[in-house]
CSV table of C-alpha atoms in Angstrom, one decimal:
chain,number,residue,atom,x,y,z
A,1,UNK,CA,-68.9,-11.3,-8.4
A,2,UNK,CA,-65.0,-12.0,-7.4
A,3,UNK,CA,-62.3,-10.7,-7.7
A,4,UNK,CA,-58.5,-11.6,-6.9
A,5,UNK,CA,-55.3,-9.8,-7.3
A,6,UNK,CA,-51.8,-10.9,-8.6
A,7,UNK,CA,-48.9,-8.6,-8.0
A,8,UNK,CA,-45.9,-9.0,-10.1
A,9,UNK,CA,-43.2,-6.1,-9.3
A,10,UNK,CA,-44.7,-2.9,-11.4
A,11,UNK,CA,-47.2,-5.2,-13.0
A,12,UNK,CA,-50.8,-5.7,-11.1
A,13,UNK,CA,-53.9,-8.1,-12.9
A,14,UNK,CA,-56.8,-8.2,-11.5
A,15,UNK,CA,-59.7,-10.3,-12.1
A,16,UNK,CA,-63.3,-9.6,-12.7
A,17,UNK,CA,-65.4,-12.4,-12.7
A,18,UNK,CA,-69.1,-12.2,-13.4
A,19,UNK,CA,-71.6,-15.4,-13.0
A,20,UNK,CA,-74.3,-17.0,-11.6
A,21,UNK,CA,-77.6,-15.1,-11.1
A,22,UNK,CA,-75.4,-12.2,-11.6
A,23,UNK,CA,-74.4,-12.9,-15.1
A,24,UNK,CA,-78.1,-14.2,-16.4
A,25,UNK,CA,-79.6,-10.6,-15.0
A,26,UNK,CA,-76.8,-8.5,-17.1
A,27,UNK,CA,-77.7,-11.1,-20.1
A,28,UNK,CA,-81.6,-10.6,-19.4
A,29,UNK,CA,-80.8,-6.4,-19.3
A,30,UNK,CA,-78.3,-6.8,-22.3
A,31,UNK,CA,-80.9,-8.6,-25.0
A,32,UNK,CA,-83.5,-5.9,-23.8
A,33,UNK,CA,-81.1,-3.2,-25.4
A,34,UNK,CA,-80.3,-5.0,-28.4
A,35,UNK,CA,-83.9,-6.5,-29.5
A,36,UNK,CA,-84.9,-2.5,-29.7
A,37,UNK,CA,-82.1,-2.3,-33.0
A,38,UNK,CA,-82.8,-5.7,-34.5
A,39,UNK,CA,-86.2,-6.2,-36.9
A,40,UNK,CA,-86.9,-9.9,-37.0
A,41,UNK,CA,-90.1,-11.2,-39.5
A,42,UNK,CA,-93.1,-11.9,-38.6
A,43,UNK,CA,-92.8,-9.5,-35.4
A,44,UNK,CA,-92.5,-6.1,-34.3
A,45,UNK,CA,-89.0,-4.0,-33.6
A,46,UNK,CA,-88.3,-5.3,-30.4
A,47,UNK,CA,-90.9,-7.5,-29.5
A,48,UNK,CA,-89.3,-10.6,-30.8
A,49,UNK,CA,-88.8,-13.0,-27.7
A,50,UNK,CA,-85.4,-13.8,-26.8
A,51,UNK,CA,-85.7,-17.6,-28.0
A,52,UNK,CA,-86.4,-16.6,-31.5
A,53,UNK,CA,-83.5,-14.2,-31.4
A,54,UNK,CA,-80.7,-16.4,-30.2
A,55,UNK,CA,-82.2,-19.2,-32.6
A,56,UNK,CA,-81.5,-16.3,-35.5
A,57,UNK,CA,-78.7,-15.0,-34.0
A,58,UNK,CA,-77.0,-17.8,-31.4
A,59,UNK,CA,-76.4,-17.7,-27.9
A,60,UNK,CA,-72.9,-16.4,-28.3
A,61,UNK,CA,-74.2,-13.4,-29.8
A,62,UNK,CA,-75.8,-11.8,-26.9
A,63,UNK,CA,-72.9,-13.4,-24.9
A,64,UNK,CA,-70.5,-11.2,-26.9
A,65,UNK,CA,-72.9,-7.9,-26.5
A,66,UNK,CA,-73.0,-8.1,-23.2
A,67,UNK,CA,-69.4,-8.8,-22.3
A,68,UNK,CA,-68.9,-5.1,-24.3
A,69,UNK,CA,-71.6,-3.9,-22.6
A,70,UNK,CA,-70.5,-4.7,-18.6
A,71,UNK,CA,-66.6,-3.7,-19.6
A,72,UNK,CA,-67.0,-0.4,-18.2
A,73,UNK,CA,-68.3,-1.8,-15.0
A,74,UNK,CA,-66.0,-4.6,-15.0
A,75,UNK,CA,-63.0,-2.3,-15.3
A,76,UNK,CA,-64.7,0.5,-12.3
A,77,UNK,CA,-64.4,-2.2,-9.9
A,78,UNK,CA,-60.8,-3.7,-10.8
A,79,UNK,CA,-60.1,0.2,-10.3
A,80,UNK,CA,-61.4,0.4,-7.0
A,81,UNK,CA,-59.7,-3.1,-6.1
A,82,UNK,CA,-56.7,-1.8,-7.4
A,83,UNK,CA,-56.6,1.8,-5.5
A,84,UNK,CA,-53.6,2.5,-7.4
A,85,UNK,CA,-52.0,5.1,-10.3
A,86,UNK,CA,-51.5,3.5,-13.3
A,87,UNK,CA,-49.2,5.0,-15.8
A,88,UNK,CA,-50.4,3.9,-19.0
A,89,UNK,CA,-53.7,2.4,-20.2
A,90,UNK,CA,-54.9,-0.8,-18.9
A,91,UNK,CA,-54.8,-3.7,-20.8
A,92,UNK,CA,-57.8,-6.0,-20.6
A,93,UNK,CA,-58.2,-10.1,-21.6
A,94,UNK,CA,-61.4,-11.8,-21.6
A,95,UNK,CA,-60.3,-15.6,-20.1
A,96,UNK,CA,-64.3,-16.8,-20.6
A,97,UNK,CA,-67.3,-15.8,-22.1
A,98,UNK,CA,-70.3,-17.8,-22.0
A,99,UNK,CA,-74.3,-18.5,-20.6
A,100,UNK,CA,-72.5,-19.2,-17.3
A,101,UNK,CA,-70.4,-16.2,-16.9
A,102,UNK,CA,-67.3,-13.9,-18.0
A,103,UNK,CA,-63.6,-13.6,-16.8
A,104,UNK,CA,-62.4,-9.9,-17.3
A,105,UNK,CA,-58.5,-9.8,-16.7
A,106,UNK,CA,-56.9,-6.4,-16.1
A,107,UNK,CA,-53.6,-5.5,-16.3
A,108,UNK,CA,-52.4,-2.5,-14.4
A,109,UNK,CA,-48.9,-1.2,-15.0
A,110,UNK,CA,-47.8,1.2,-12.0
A,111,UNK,CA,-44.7,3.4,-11.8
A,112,UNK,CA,-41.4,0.8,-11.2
A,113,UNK,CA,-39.2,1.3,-8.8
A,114,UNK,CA,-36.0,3.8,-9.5
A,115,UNK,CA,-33.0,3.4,-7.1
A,116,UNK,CA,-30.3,6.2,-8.3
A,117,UNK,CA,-26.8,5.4,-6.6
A,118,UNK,CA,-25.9,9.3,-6.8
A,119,UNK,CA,-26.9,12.4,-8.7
A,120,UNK,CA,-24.5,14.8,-7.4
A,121,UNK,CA,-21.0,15.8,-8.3
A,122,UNK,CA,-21.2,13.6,-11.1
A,123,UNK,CA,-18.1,14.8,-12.3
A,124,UNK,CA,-19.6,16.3,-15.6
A,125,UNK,CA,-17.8,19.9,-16.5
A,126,UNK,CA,-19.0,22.4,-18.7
A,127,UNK,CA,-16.7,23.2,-22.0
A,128,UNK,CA,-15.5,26.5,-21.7
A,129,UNK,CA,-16.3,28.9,-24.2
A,130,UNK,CA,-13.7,31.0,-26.0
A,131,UNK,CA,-13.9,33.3,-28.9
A,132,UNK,CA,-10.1,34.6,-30.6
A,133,UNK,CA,-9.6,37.5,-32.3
A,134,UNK,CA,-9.1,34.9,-35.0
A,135,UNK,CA,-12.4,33.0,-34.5
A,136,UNK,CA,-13.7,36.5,-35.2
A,137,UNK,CA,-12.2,37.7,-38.2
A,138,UNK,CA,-12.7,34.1,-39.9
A,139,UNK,CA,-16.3,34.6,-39.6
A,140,UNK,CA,-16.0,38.6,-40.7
A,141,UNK,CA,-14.2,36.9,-43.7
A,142,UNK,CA,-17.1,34.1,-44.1
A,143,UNK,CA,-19.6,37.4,-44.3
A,144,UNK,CA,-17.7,38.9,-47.0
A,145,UNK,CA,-17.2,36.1,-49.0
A,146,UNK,CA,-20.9,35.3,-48.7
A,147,UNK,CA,-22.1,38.8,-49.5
A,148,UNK,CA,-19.3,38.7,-52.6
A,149,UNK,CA,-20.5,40.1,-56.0
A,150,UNK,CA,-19.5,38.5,-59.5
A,151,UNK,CA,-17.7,41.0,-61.8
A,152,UNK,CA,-16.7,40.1,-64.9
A,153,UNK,CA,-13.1,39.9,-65.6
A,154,UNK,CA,-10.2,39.8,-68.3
A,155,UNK,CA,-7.7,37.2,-68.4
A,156,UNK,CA,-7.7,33.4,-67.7
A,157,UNK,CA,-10.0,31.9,-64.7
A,158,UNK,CA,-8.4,30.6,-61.5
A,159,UNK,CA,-9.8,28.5,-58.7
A,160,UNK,CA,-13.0,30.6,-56.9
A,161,UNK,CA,-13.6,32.1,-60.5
A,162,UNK,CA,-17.1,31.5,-62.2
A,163,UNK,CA,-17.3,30.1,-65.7
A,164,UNK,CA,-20.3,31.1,-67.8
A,165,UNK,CA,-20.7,27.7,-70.1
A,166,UNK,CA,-22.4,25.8,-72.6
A,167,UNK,CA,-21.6,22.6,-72.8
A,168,UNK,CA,-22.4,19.5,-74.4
A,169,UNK,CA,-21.1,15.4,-73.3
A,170,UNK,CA,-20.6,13.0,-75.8
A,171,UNK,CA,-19.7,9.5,-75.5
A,172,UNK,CA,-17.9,8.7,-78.8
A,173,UNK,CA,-19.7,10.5,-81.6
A,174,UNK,CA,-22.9,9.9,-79.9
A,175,UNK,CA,-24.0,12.9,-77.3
A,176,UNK,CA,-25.5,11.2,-74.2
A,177,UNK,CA,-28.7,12.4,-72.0
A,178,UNK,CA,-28.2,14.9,-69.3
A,179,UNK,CA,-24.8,15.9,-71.0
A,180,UNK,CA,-25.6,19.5,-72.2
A,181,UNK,CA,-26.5,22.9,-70.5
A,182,UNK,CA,-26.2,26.7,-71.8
A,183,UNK,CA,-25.6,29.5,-69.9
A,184,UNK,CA,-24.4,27.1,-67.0
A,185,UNK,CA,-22.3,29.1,-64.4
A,186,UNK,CA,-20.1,27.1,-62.5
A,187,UNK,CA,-17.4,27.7,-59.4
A,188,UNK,CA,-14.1,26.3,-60.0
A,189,UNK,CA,-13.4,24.2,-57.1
A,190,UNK,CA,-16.9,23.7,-56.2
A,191,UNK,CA,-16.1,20.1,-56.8
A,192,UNK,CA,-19.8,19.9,-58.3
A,193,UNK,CA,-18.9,18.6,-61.6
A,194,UNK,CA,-17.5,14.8,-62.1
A,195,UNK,CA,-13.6,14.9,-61.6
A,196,UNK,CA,-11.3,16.4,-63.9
A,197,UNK,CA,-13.8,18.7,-65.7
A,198,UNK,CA,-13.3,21.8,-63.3
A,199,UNK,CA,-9.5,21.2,-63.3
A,200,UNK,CA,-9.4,22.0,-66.9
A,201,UNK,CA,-11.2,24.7,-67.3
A,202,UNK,CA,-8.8,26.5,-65.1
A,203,UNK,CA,-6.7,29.1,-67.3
A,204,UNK,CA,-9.5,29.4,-69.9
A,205,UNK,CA,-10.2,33.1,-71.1
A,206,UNK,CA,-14.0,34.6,-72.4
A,207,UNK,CA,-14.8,33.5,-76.2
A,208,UNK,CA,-12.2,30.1,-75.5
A,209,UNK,CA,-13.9,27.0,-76.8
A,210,UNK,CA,-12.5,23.2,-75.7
A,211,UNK,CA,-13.0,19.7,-75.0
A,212,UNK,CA,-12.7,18.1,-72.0
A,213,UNK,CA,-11.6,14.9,-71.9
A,214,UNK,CA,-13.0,13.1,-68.4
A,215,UNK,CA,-13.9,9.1,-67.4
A,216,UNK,CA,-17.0,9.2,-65.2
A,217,UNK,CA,-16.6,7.7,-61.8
A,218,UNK,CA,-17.6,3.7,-61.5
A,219,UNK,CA,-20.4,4.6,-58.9
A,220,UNK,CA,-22.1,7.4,-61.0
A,221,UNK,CA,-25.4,7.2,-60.8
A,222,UNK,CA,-26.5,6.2,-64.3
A,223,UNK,CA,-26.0,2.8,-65.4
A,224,UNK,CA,-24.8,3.6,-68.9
A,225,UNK,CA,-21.7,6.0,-67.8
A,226,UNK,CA,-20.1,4.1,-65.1
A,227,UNK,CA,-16.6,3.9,-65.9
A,228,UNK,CA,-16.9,5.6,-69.4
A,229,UNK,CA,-14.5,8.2,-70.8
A,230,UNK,CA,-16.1,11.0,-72.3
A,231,UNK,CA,-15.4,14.6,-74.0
A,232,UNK,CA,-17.2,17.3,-73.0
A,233,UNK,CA,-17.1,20.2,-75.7
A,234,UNK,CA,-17.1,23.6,-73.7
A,235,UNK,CA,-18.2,27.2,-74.8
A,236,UNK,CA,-16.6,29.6,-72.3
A,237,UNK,CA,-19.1,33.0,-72.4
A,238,UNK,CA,-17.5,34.9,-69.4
A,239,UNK,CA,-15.1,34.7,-66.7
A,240,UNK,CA,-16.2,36.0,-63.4
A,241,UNK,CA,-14.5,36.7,-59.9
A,242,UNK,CA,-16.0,37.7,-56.6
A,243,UNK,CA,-15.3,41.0,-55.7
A,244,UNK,CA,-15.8,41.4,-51.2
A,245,UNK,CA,-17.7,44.3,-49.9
A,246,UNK,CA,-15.7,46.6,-48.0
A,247,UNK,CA,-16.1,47.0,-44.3
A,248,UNK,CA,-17.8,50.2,-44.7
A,249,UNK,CA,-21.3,51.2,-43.3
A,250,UNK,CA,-23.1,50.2,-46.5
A,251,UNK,CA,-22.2,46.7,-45.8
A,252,UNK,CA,-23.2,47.3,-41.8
A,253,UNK,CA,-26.6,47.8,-43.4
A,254,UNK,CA,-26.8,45.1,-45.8
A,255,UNK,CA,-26.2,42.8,-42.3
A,256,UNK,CA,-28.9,44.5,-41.1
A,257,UNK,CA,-26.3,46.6,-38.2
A,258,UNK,CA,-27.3,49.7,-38.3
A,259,UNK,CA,-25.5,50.6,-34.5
A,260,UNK,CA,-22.4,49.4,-36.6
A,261,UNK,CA,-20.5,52.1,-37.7
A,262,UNK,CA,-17.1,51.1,-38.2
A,263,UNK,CA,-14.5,47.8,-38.0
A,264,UNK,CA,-13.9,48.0,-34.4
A,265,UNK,CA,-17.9,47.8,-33.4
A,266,UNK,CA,-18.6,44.9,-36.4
A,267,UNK,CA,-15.8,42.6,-34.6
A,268,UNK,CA,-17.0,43.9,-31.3
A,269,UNK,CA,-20.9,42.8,-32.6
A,270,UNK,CA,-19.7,39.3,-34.0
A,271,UNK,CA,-17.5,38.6,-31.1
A,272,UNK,CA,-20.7,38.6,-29.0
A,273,UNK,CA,-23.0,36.9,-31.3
A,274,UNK,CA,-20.1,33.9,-31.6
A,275,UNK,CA,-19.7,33.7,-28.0
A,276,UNK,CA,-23.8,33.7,-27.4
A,277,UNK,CA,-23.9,30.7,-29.8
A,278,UNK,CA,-20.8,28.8,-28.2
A,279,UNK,CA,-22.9,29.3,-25.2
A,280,UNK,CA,-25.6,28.0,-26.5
A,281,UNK,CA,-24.3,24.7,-27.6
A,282,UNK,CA,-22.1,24.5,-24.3
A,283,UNK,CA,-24.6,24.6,-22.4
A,284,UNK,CA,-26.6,22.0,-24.5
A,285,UNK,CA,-23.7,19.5,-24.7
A,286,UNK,CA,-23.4,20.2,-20.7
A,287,UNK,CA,-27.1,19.1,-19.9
A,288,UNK,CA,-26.8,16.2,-22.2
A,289,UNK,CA,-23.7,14.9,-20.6
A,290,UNK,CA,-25.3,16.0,-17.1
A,291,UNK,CA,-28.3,13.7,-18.3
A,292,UNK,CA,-26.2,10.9,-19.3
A,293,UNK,CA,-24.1,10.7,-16.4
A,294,UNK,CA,-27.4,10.6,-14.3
A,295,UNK,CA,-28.5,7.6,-16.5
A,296,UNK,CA,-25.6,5.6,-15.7
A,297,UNK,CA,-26.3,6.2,-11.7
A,298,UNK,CA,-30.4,4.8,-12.3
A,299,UNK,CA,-31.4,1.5,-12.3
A,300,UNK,CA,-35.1,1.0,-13.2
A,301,UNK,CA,-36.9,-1.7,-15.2
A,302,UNK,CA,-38.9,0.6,-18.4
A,303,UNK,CA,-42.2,-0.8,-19.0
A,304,UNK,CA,-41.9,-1.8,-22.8
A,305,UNK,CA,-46.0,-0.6,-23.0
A,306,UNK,CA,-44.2,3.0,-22.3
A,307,UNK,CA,-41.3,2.6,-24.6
A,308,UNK,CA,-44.1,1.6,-27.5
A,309,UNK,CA,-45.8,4.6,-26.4
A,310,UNK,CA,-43.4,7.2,-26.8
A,311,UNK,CA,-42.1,5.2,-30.3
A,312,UNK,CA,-44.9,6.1,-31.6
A,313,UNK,CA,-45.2,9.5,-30.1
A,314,UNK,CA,-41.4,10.2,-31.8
A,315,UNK,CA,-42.4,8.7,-35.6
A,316,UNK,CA,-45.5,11.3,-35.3
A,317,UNK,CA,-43.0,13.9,-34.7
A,318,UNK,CA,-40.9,12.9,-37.1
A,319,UNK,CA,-43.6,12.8,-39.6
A,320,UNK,CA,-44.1,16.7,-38.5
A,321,UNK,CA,-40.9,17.3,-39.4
A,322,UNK,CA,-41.1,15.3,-42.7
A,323,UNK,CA,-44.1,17.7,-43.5
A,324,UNK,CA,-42.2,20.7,-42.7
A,325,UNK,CA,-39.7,19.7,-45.6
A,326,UNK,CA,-42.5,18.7,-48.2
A,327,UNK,CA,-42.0,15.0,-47.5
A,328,UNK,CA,-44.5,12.1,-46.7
A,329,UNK,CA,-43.6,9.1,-44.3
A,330,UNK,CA,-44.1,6.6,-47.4
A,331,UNK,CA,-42.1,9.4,-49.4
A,332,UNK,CA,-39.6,9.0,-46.9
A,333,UNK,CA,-39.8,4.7,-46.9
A,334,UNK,CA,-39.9,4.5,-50.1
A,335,UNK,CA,-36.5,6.9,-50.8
A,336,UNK,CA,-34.5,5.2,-48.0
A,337,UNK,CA,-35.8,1.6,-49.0
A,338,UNK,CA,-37.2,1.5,-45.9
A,339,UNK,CA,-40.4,0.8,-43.5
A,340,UNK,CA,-42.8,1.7,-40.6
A,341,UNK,CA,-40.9,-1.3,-38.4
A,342,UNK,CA,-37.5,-0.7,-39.1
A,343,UNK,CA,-38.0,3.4,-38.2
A,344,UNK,CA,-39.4,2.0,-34.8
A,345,UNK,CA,-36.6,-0.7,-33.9
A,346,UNK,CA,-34.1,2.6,-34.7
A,347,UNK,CA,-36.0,4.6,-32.5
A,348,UNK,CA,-36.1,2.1,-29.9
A,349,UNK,CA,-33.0,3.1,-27.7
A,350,UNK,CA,-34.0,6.7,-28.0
A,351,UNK,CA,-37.1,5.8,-26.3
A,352,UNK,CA,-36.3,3.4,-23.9
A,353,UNK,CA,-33.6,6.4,-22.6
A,354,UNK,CA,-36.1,9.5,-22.7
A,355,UNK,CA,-38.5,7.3,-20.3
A,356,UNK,CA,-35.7,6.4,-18.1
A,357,UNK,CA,-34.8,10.1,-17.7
A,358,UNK,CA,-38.1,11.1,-17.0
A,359,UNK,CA,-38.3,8.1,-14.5
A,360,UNK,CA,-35.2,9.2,-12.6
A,361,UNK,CA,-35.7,13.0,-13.0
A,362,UNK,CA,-39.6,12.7,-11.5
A,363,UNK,CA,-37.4,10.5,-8.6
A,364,UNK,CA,-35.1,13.6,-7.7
A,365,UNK,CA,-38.4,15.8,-7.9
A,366,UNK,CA,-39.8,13.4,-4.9
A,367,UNK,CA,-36.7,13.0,-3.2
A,368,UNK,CA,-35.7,16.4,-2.6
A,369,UNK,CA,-39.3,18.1,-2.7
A,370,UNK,CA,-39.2,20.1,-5.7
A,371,UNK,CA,-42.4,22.5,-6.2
A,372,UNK,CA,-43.4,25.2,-8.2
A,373,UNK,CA,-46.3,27.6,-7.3
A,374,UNK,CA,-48.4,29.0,-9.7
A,375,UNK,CA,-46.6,32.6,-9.2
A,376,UNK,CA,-43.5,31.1,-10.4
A,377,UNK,CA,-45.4,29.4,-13.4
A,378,UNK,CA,-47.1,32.5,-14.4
A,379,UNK,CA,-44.1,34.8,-14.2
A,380,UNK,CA,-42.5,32.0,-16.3
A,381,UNK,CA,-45.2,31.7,-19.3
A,382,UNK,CA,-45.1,35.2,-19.2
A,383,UNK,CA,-41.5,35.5,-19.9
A,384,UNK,CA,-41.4,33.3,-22.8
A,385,UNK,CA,-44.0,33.9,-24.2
A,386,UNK,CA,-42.2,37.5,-24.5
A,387,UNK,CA,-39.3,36.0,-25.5
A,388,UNK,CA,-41.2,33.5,-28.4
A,389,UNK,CA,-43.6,37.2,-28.9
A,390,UNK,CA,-47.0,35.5,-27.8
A,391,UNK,CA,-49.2,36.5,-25.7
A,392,UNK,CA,-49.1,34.4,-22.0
A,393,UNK,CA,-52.4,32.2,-22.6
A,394,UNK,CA,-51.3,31.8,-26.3
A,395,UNK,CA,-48.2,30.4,-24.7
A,396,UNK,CA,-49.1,28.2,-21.9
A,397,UNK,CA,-52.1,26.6,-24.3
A,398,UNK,CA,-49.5,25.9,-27.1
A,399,UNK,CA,-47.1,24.5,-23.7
A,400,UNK,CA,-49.7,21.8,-23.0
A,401,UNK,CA,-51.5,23.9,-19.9
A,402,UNK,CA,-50.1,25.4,-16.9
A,403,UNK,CA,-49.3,22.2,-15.0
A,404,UNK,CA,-46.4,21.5,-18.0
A,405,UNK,CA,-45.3,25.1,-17.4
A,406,UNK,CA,-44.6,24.2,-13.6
A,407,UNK,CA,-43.0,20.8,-14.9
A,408,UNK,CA,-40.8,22.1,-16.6
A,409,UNK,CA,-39.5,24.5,-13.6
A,410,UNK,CA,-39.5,21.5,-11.5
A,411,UNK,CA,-37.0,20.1,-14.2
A,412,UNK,CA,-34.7,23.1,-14.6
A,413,UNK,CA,-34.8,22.9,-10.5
A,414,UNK,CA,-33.5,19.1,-11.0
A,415,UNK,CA,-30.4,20.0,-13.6
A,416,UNK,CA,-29.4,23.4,-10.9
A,417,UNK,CA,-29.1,20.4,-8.6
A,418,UNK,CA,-27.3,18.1,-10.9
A,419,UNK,CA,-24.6,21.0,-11.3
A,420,UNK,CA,-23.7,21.3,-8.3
C-alpha cells in the first residue's frame, strides 16, 4: 500500500493506493462475500467458482464491489496519514479501479487561516434609546384607536367612518365578475378599494343609494378591467364611527393591566414597555454593526464546501418557516416564479458571511482564551430555560446539548470584548 500527501493551503489530498498481492487478497476476500448472495444455475448458493461468476458477471463487477467494500479502510488510513481536524466531510475520488489495483483520492478540508487586523475599539456606538412623553401618548392613542368600538351614527360619513354597503360593478349595462358584495363594511380612507370609490362615498347618509363612477387602474389585476371606466351602484345600510374607550380601569383590564389604576401608571406602564423594546432592537442593531465591523477587520478564504453546507442548512430553515405559515417550498416557487437554484444563489452572501463570522469569532475565542465551565453552562440553561418556562434538560436538549450552551457563552464573552 502507498500513500502520498499534497498540501494545498486549507486543502490536504491524500492518496490511497491499493495493488499487487495486496489488491488480489481483498479481491479473493471480496468475491467470497458476494458469491454467498448470488444463485447461479446449475450450482449451489455460493459454491459457484469465481471463473463462472466473473464470466456471468465480468471482471469489473467484483472490481467495483470491492472498491465499496475497502473504502472504509482506505479512508482509516488517509486519516491516520492525515492526523488532522477536518471541518467538513471528506470528499473521496476513485483515479483507478481494476484487476491490478485501486487509487482512492481523499480530500481533506482543514480550518483556513484567519488574520483579523483588529477587533477592538472598532468604533461602533450603540443608538441611544429615548422615549418622549409624545412617543408615549402616540402609542396610548394607537391602543384606543385599536380597542375602538363601531356605533352607529346619524348624519353623513367622514373619513375613519364605516360604510355598511351593497354594491354591485357594471361595465356598461353588463355587471362584471367580482363586482358585487352585500353587507360589505368598509373604512373610508382605508384605501382598500380602487381609487376614487372611497372618496365618494364620503358625505353619504343611512338609506342613500348612488353610483360611483371610477376607471380601474391600468395594472389591475384582471385582464378585462385594465383601464376601464365603470359605475358602481351603491346601497348605503348604515354609517358607523369609532367611539375610543376611555382611560378608565375597565379599559386597564381589557389590556390585561390590572396594577393599572389610573392615567399616570398606564403612561408610566407604556413608557417602560416602549423603552424595553427600543432596547431590544438597540441592542440588536448594535451587535450587528459590532459583527460587521469585525468582518471588515478578517481576512479568511471560506471553503465554498462550507458555504454549500450552510445554503442548504438556511433553505431547510426557511422551509420551517414556510410550514409555519401553511406554505410549501414548491408553493412558494411556484407563487414567486421561482426555483430551488435561484433561492440558493440569493442566499449565497448570507452564507458565505455567517461562516466568516463564526471563523473569526472561534479566532478571538483562541486568541484570548475564552472558556466556559460547566457551572457557568448549567447556571445558564437553567436561567433560560426559566425565562422560555422549560425545564433545564428540556432546554439544553432543544439547545443542541450542553457543549452549544457553553458556545454560546464563549460568544457573548467575544461581543463584551468587541464593546469595549
Amino acid at each position: 500500500m502507498a500513500e502520498k500527501e499534497k498540501k494545498a493551503k486549507n486543502v490536504h489530498e491524500i492518496t490511497i493506493e491499493i495493488s499487487g498481492d495486496e489488491w488480489q487478497q481483498k479481491l479473493d476476500e471480496t468475491f467470497k462475500k458476494v458469491i454467498k448472495t448470488i444463485k447461479i444455475d446449475g450450482f449451489r448458493q455460493g459454491k459457484a467458482p469465481r471463473s463462472v461468476y466473473e464470466k456471468k458477471y465480468g471482471k469489473q463487477a467484483l472490481v467495483v464491489e470491492a472498491v465499496d467494500s475497502y473504502m472504509q479502510d482506505a479512508y482509516k488510513k488517509a486519516l491516520e496519514k492525515f492526523k488532522g481536524e477536518p471541518i467538513i466531510q471528506p470528499t473521496v475520488m476513485i483515479d483507478k479501479a481494476d484487476e491490478t489495483g485501486v487509487i482512492y483520492k481523499f480530500v481533506f478540508t482543514t480550518k483556513p487561516e484567519v488574520k483579523i487586523k483588529k477587533y477592538t475599539n472598532l468604533g461602533v456606538k450603540k443608538d441611544e434609546v429615548k422615549v418622549t412623553k409624545k412617543d408615549v401618548l402616540e402609542e396610548i392613542e394607537n391602543l384606543r384607536k385599536e380597542y375602538a368600538d363601531l356605533q352607529v351614527k346619524e348624519g353623513k360619513a367622514k373619513e375613519g367612518d364605516t360604510v355598511i354597503i351593497d354594491f354591485e360593478g357594471f361595465d356598461g349595462d353588463k355587471a362584471f365578475a367580482g363586482g358585487k358584495a352585500e353587507n360589505y363594511s368598509l373604512e373610508l380612507g382605508s384605501h382598500s378599494f380602487i381609487p376614487g370609490f372611497e372618496e365618494a362615498l364620503i358625505g353619504v347618509k343611512s338609506g342613500d343609494e348612488k353610483d360611483v363612477n371610477v376607471t380601474f387602474p391600468e395594472d389591475y389585476h384582471a385582464e378585462e378591467l385594465k383601464g376601464k371606466p365603470v359605475v358602481f351602484k351603491v346601497k348605503v345600510h348604515e354609517v358607523k364611527t369609532k367611539v375610543y374607550p376611555e382611560l378608565n380601569e375597565e379599559f386597564f383590564l381589557d389590556l390585561g393591566l390590572e396594577d393599572v389604576k389610573t392615567k399616570e401608571d398606564l403612561e408610566k406602564t407604556v413608557k417602560e414597555t416602549m423603552t424595553a423594546q427600543k432596547e431590544y432592537q438597540a441592542e440588536n442593531k448594535y451587535v450587528d454593526a459590532l459583527f460587521d465591523a469585525l468582518l471588515k477587520e478578517t481576512n479568511v478564504d471560506v471553503p465554498h464546501e462550507l458555504v454549500h453546507e450552510e445554503i442548504d442548512r438556511m433553505v431547510k430553515e426557511y422551509e420551517e418557516r414556510l410550514k409555519m405559515q401553511g406554505i410549501s417550498l414548491d408553493q412558494f416557487y411556484k407563487y414567486t416564479n421561482s426555483n430551488e437554484e435561484q433561492l440558493k444563489s440569493q442566499m449565497h452572501e448570507e452564507a458565505e458571511k455567517r461562516i466568516k463570522l463564526r471563523f473569526a469569532i472561534d479566532e478571538i475565542i483562541n486568541l484570548e482564551k475564552i472558556d466556559a465551565t460547566d457551572d457557568e453552562a448549567e447556571k445558564e440553561a437553567e436561567e433560560k430555560a426559566k425565562k422560555h418556562g422549560m425545564d433545564k434538560d428540556e432546554y439544553v436538549k432543544a439547545f443542541g446539548g450542553l457543549e452549544m450552551v457553553k458556545y454560546d457563552i464563549k460568544v457573548q464573552k467575544v461581543l463584551d470584548i468587541l464593546k469595549k
